[in-house]
GROMACS .gro file of C-alpha atoms in nm:
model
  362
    1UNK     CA    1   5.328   6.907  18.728
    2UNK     CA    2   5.101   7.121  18.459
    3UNK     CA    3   5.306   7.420  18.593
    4UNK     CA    4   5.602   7.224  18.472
    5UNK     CA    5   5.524   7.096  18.162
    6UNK     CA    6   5.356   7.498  18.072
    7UNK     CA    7   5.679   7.620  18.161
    8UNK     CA    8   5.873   7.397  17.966
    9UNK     CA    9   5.687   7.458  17.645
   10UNK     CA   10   5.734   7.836  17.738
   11UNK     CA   11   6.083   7.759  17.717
   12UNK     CA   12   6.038   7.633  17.361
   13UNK     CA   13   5.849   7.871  17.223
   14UNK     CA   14   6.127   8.140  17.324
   15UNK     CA   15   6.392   7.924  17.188
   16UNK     CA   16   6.222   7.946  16.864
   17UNK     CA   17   6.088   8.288  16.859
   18UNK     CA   18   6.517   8.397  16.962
   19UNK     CA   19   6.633   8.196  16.677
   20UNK     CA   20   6.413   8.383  16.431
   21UNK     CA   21   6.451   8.715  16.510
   22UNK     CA   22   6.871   8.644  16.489
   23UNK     CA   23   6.829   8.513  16.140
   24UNK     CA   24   6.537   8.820  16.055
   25UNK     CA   25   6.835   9.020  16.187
   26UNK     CA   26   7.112   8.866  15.983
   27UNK     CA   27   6.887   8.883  15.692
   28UNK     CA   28   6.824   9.235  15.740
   29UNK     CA   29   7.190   9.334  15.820
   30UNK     CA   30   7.329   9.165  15.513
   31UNK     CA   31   7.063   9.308  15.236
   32UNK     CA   32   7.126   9.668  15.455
   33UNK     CA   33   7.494   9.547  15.369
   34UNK     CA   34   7.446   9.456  14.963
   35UNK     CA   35   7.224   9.802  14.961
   36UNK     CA   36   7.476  10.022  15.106
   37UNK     CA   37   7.819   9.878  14.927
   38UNK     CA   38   7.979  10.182  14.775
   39UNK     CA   39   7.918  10.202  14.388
   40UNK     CA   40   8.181  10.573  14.365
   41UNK     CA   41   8.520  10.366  14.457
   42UNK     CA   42   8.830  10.537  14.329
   43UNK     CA   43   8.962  10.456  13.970
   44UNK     CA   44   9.184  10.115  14.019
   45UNK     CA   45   9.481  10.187  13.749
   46UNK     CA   46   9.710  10.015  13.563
   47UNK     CA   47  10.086  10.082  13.429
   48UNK     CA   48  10.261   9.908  13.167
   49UNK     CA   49  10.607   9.894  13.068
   50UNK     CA   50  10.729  10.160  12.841
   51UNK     CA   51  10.743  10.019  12.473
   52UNK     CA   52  10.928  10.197  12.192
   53UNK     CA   53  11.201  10.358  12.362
   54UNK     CA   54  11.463  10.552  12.179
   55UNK     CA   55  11.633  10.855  12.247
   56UNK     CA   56  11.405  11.084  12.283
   57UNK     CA   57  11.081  10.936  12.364
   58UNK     CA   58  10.875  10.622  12.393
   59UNK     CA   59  10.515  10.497  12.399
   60UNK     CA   60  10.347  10.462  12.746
   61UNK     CA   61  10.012  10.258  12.856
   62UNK     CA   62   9.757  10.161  13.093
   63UNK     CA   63   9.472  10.094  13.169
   64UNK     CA   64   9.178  10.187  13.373
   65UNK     CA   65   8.878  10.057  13.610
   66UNK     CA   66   8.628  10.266  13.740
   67UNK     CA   67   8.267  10.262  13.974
   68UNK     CA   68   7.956  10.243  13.838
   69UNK     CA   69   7.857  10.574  13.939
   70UNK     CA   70   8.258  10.763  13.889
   71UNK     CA   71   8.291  11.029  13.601
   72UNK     CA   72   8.650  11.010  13.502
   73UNK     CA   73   8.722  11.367  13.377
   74UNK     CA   74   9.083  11.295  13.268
   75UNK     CA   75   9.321  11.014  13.239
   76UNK     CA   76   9.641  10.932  13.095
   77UNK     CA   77  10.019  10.950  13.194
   78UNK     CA   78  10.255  11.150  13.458
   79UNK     CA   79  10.602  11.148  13.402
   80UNK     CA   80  10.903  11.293  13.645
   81UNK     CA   81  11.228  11.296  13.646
   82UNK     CA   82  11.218  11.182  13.996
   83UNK     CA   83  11.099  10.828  14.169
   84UNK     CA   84  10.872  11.017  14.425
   85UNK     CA   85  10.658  11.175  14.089
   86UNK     CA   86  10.784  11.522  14.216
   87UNK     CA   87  10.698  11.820  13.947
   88UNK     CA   88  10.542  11.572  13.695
   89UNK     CA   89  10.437  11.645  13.330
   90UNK     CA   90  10.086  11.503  13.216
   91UNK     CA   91   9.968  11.372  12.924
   92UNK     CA   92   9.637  11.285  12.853
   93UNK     CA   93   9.544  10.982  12.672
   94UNK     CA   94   9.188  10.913  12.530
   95UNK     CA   95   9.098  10.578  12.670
   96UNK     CA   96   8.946  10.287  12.470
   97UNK     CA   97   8.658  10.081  12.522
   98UNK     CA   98   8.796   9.854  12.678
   99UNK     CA   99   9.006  10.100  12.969
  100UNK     CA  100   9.345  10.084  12.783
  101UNK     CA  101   9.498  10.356  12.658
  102UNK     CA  102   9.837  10.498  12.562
  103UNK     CA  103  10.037  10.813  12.490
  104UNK     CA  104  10.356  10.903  12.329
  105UNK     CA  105  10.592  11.046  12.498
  106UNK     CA  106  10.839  11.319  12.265
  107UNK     CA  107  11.107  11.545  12.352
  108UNK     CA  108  11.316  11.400  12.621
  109UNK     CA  109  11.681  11.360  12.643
  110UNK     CA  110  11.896  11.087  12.530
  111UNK     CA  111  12.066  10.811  12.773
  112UNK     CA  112  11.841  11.004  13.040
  113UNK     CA  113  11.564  10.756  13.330
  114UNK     CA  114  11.253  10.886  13.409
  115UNK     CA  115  10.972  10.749  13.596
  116UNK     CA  116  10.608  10.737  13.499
  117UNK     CA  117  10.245  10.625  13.635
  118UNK     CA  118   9.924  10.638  13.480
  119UNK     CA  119   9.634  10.894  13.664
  120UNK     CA  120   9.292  10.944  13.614
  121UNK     CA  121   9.046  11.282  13.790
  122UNK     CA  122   8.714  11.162  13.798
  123UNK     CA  123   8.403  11.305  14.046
  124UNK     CA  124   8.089  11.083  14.154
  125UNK     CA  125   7.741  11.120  14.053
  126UNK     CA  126   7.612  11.161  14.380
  127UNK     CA  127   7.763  11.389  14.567
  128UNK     CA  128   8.134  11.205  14.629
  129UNK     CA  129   8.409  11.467  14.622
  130UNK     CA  130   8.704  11.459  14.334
  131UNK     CA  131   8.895  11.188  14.305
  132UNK     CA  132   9.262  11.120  14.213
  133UNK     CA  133   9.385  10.795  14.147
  134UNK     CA  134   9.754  10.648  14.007
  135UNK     CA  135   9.899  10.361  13.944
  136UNK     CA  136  10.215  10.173  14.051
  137UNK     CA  137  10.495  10.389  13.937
  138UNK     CA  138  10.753  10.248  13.686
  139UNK     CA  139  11.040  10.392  13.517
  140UNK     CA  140  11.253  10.361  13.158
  141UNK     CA  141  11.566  10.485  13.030
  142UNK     CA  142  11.623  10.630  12.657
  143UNK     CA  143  11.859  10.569  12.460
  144UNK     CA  144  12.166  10.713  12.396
  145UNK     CA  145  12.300  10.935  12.127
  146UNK     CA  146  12.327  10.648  11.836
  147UNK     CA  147  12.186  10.587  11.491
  148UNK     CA  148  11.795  10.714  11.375
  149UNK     CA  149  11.488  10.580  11.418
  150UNK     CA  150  11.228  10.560  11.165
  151UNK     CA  151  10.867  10.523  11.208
  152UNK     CA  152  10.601  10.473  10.980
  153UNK     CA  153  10.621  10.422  10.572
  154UNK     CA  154  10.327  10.549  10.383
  155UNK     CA  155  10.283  10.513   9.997
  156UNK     CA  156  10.029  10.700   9.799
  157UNK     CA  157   9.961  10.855   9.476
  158UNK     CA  158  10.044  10.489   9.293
  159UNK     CA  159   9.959  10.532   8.936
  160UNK     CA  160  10.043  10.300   8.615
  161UNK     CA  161  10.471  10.360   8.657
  162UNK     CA  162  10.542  10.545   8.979
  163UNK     CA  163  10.447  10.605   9.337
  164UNK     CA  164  10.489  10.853   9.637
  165UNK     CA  165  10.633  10.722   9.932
  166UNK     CA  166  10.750  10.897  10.255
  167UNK     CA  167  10.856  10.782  10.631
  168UNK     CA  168  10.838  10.913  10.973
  169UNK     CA  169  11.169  11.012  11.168
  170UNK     CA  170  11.114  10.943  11.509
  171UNK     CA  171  11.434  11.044  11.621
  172UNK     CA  172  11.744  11.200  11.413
  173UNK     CA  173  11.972  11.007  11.669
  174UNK     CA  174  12.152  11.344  11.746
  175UNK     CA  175  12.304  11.465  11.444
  176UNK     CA  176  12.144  11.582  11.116
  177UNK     CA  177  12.079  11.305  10.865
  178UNK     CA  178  12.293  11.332  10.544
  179UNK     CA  179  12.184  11.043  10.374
  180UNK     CA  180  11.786  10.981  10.316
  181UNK     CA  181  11.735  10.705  10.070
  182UNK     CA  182  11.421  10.491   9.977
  183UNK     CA  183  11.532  10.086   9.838
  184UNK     CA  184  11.303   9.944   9.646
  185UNK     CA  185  11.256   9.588   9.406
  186UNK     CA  186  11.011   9.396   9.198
  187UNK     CA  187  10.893   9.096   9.347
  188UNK     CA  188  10.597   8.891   9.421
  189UNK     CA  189  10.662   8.739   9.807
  190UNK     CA  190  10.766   8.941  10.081
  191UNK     CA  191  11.152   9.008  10.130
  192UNK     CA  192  11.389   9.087  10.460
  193UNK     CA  193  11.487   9.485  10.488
  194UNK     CA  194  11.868   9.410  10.509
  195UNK     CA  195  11.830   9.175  10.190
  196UNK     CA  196  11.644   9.418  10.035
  197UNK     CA  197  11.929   9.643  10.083
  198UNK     CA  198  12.177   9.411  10.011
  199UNK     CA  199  12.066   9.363   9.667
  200UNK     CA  200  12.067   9.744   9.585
  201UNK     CA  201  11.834   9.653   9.298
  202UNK     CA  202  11.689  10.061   9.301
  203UNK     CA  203  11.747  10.339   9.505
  204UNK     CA  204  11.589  10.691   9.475
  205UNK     CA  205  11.728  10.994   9.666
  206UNK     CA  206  11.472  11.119   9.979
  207UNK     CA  207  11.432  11.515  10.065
  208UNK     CA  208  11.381  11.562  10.446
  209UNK     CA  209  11.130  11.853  10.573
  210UNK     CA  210  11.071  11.889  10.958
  211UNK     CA  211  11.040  11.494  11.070
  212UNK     CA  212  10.959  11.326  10.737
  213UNK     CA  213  11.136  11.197  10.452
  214UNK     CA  214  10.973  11.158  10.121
  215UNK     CA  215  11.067  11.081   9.742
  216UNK     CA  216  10.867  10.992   9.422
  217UNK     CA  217  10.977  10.670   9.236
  218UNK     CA  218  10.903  10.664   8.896
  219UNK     CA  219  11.018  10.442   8.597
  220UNK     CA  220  10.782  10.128   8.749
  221UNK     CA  221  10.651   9.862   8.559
  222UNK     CA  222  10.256   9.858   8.569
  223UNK     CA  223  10.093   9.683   8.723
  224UNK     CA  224  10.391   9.473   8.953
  225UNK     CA  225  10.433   9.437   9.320
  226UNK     CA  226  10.706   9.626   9.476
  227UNK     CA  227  10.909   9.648   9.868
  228UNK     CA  228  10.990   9.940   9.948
  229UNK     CA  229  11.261  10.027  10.244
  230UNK     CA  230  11.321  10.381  10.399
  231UNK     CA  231  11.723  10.443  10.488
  232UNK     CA  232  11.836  10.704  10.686
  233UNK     CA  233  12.238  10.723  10.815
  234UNK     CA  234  12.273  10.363  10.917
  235UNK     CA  235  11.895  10.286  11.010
  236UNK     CA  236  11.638  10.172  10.797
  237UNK     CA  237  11.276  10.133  10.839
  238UNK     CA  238  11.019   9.825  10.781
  239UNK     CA  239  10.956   9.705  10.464
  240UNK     CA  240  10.651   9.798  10.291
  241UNK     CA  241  10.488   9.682   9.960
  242UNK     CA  242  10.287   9.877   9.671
  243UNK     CA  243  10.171   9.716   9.311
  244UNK     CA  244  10.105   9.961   9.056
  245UNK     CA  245   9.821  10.047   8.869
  246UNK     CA  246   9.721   9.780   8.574
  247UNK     CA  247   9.736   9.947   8.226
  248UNK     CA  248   9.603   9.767   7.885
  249UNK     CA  249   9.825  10.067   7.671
  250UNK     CA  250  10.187  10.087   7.622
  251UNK     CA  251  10.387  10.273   7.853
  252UNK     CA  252  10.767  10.401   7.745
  253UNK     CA  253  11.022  10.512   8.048
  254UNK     CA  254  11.151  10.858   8.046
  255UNK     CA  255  11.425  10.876   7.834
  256UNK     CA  256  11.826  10.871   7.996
  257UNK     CA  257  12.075  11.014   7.791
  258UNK     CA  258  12.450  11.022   7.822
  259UNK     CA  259  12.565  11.377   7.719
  260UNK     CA  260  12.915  11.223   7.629
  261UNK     CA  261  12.819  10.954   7.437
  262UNK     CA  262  12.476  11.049   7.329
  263UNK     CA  263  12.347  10.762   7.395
  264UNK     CA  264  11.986  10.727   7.503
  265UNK     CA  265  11.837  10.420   7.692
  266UNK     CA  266  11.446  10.375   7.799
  267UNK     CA  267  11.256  10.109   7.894
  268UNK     CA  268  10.868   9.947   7.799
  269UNK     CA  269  10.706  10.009   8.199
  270UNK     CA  270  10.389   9.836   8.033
  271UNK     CA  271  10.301   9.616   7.705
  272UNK     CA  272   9.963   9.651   7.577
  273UNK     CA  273   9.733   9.439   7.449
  274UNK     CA  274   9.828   9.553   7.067
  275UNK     CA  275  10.252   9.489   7.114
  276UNK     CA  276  10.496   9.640   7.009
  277UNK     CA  277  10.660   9.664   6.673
  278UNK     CA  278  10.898   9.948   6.700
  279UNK     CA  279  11.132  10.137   6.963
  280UNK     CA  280  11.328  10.485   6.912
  281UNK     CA  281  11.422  10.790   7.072
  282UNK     CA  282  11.317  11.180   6.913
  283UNK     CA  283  11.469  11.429   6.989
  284UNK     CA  284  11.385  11.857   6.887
  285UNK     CA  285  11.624  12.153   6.945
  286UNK     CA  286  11.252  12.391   6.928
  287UNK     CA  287  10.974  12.106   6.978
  288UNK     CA  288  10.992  12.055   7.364
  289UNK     CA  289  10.806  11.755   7.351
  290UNK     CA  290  10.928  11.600   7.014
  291UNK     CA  291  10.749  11.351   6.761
  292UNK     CA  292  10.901  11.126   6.565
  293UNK     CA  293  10.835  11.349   6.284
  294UNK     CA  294  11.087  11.507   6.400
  295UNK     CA  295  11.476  11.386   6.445
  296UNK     CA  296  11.426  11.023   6.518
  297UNK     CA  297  11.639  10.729   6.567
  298UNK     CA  298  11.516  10.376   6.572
  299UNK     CA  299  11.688  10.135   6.842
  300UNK     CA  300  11.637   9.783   6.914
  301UNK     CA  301  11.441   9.621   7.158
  302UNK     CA  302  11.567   9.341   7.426
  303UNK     CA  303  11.409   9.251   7.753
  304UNK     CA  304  11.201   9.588   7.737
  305UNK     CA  305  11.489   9.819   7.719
  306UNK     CA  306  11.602  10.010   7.456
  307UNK     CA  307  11.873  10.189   7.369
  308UNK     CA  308  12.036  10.400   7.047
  309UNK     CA  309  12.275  10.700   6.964
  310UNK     CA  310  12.124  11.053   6.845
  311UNK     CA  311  12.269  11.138   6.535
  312UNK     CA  312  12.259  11.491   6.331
  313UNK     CA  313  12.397  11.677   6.696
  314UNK     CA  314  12.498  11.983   6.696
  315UNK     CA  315  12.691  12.188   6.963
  316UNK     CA  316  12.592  12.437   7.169
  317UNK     CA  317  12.276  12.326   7.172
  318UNK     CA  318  12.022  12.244   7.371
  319UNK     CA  319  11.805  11.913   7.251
  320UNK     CA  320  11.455  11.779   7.416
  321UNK     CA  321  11.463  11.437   7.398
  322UNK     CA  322  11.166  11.153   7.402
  323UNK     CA  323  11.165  10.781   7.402
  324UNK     CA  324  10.860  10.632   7.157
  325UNK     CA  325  10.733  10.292   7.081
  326UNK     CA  326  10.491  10.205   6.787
  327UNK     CA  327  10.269   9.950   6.864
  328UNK     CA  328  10.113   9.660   6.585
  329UNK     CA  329   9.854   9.849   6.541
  330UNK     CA  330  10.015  10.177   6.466
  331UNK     CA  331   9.948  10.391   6.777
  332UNK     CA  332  10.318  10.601   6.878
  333UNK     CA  333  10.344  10.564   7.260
  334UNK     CA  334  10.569  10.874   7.389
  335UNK     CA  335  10.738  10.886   7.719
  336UNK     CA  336  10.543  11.100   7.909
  337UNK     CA  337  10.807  11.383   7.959
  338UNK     CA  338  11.121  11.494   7.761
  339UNK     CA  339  11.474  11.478   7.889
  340UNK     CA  340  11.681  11.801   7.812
  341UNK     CA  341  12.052  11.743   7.709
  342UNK     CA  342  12.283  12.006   7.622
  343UNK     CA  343  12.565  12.021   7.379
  344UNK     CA  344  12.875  12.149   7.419
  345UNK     CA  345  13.198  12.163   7.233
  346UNK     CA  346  13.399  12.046   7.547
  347UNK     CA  347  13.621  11.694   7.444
  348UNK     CA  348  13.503  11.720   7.059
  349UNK     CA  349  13.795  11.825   6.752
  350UNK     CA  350  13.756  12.188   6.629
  351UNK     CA  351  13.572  12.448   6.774
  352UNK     CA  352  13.162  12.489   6.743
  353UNK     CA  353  12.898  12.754   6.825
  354UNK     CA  354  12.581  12.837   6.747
  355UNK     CA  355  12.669  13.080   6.447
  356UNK     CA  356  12.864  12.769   6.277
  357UNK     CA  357  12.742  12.450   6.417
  358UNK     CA  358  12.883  12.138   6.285
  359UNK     CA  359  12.777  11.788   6.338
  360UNK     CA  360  12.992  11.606   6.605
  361UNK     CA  361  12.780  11.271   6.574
  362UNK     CA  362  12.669  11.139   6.278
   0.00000   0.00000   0.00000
């Protein structure tokens, strides 16, 4: 009976004893577990769809994930003209903060597919071997052959009546551009490009050199808000806005002169503080940048343009030309350049030249 009932509690005190050594064990096999997870797992990668496509290029992305313990040496985009990534070109991207990054893509052909992935090379800290990871592999097609594509609009050098402005040509659309052209309008809210071309309210000739397209507008008003649009063939770029400097003097336009009518037209760009009491044009055949003490002619003043016929010319000649305004207080405003206008006898009764000159206007 005692031999029983020792036995039986032997029995029990095994039980127990088993049971804890299987949970010591699964307690030790699952920390072992937690302590040996792998901390140098290849780069997990991300591809987005291609954004800004046109003929030649567009702007690729992804994004990256890495181990705590992975080095990523290089990242960025491969792109192949074939679905298996065969004989890819790279490009590497710097990669933000938060693991995205992007690159754009230049110089392919038009109307052509290609296929892309992102990729990252990264080694381990502790003794894992090189690593090459990509992502899913996606593909785009450019456009074809078609109109230009502009990029970004920059203005600088804004002063009291004029500005610098100049936009990026992504892609010439296949043909050379003949026609570069910058709109532009006064106005205080925000305006739609194809109004703003619409309205035609200003347009100033661009020069193209290499990919950019750049003019200077003058002849602003100071201190006024104005959009600007880039044009090039039949595209046109985003609207951009610029307000010009703030000035407390007068400011008179560059004069305009009509070398058949000899009329000359300007405009007040700014008011100041004093007003203005008088508007004229003066004009020199020897004084390149004329006073009114010399040749002047007085003109009359609506809506801040001006406009009056030069008197006392001669053929033949050449005449430097200024717009002026007198303000209340007696300061002469001059434009701040001359226009030059030449004379010749061409359309006027009787000959001319500089040995006889006669008077065709007076």
């Amino acid at each position: 009976m005692r031999n029983n009932i020792f036995n039986r509690n032997n029995m029990k005190n095994s039980f127990f004893i088993n049971v804890v050594l299987l949970l010591s064990m699964l307690t030790i096999a699952t920390g072992c577990e937690k302590d040996t997870e792998p901390e140098n797992f290849p780069p997990v990668l991300t591809t987005n769809a291609a954004q800004d496509i046109y003929r030649q290029g567009a702007t690729l992305s992804g994004s990256i994930k890495v181990g705590k313990n992975i080095i990523v040496e290089e990242c960025g985009i491969l792109i192949s003209n074939y679905e298996s990534m065969a004989e890819p070109t790279e490009y590497k991207a710097d990669v933000a903060d938060d693991g995205t990054f992007s690159v754009k893509v230049s110089g392919l052909n038009d109307g052509a597919t290609y296929f892309y992935c992102s990729y990252a090379k990264s080694g381990a800290k502790y003794g894992a071997g090189a690593l090459y990871a990509k992502g899913d592999v996606k593909s785009f097609t450019t456009a074809p052959n078609a109109n230009p594509v502009l990029g970004n609009t920059v203005v600088s050098n804004i002063s009291y009546t004029g500005l610098n402005v100049s936009a990026e040509i992504l892609d010439d659309g296949g043909e050379d551009i003949v026609s570069a052209l910058f709109y532009y309008k006064q106005t205080d809210g925000d305006i739609d490009a194809d109004k703003l071309i619409e309205t035609k309210d200003a347009i100033v000739l661009a020069s193209i050199s290499g990919t950019t397209m750049t003019a200077s507008i003058t002849g602003l008003q100071s201190g006024r808000r104005y959009a600007i649009c880039p044009v090039a063939g039949k595209s046109h770029g985003d609207v951009v806005y610029a307000t010009t400097t703030q000035s407390s003097e007068t400011i008179v336009s560059t004069a305009v002169v009509d070398s058949t009518t000899r009329i000359a037209s300007a405009e007040i760009l700014n008011e100041g503080t004093s007003g203005v009491k008088e508007v004229g044009f003066c004009y020199s055949t020897e004084n390149k940048e004329p006073t009114i003490s010399n040749k002047s002619v007085k003109a009359t003043l609506m809506s801040n343009q001006f406009s009056g016929m030069l008197t006392d010319i001669f053929v033949k000649q050449t005449y430097y030309v200024r717009a002026y305004a007198i303000e209340n207080n007696g300061n002469v405003v001059y434009s701040e350049r001359s226009t030059e206008l030449y004379i010749s006898d061409s359309g006027n009764d009787g000959p001319g030249d500089n040995d006889n000159p006669f008077p065709i206007i007076r």
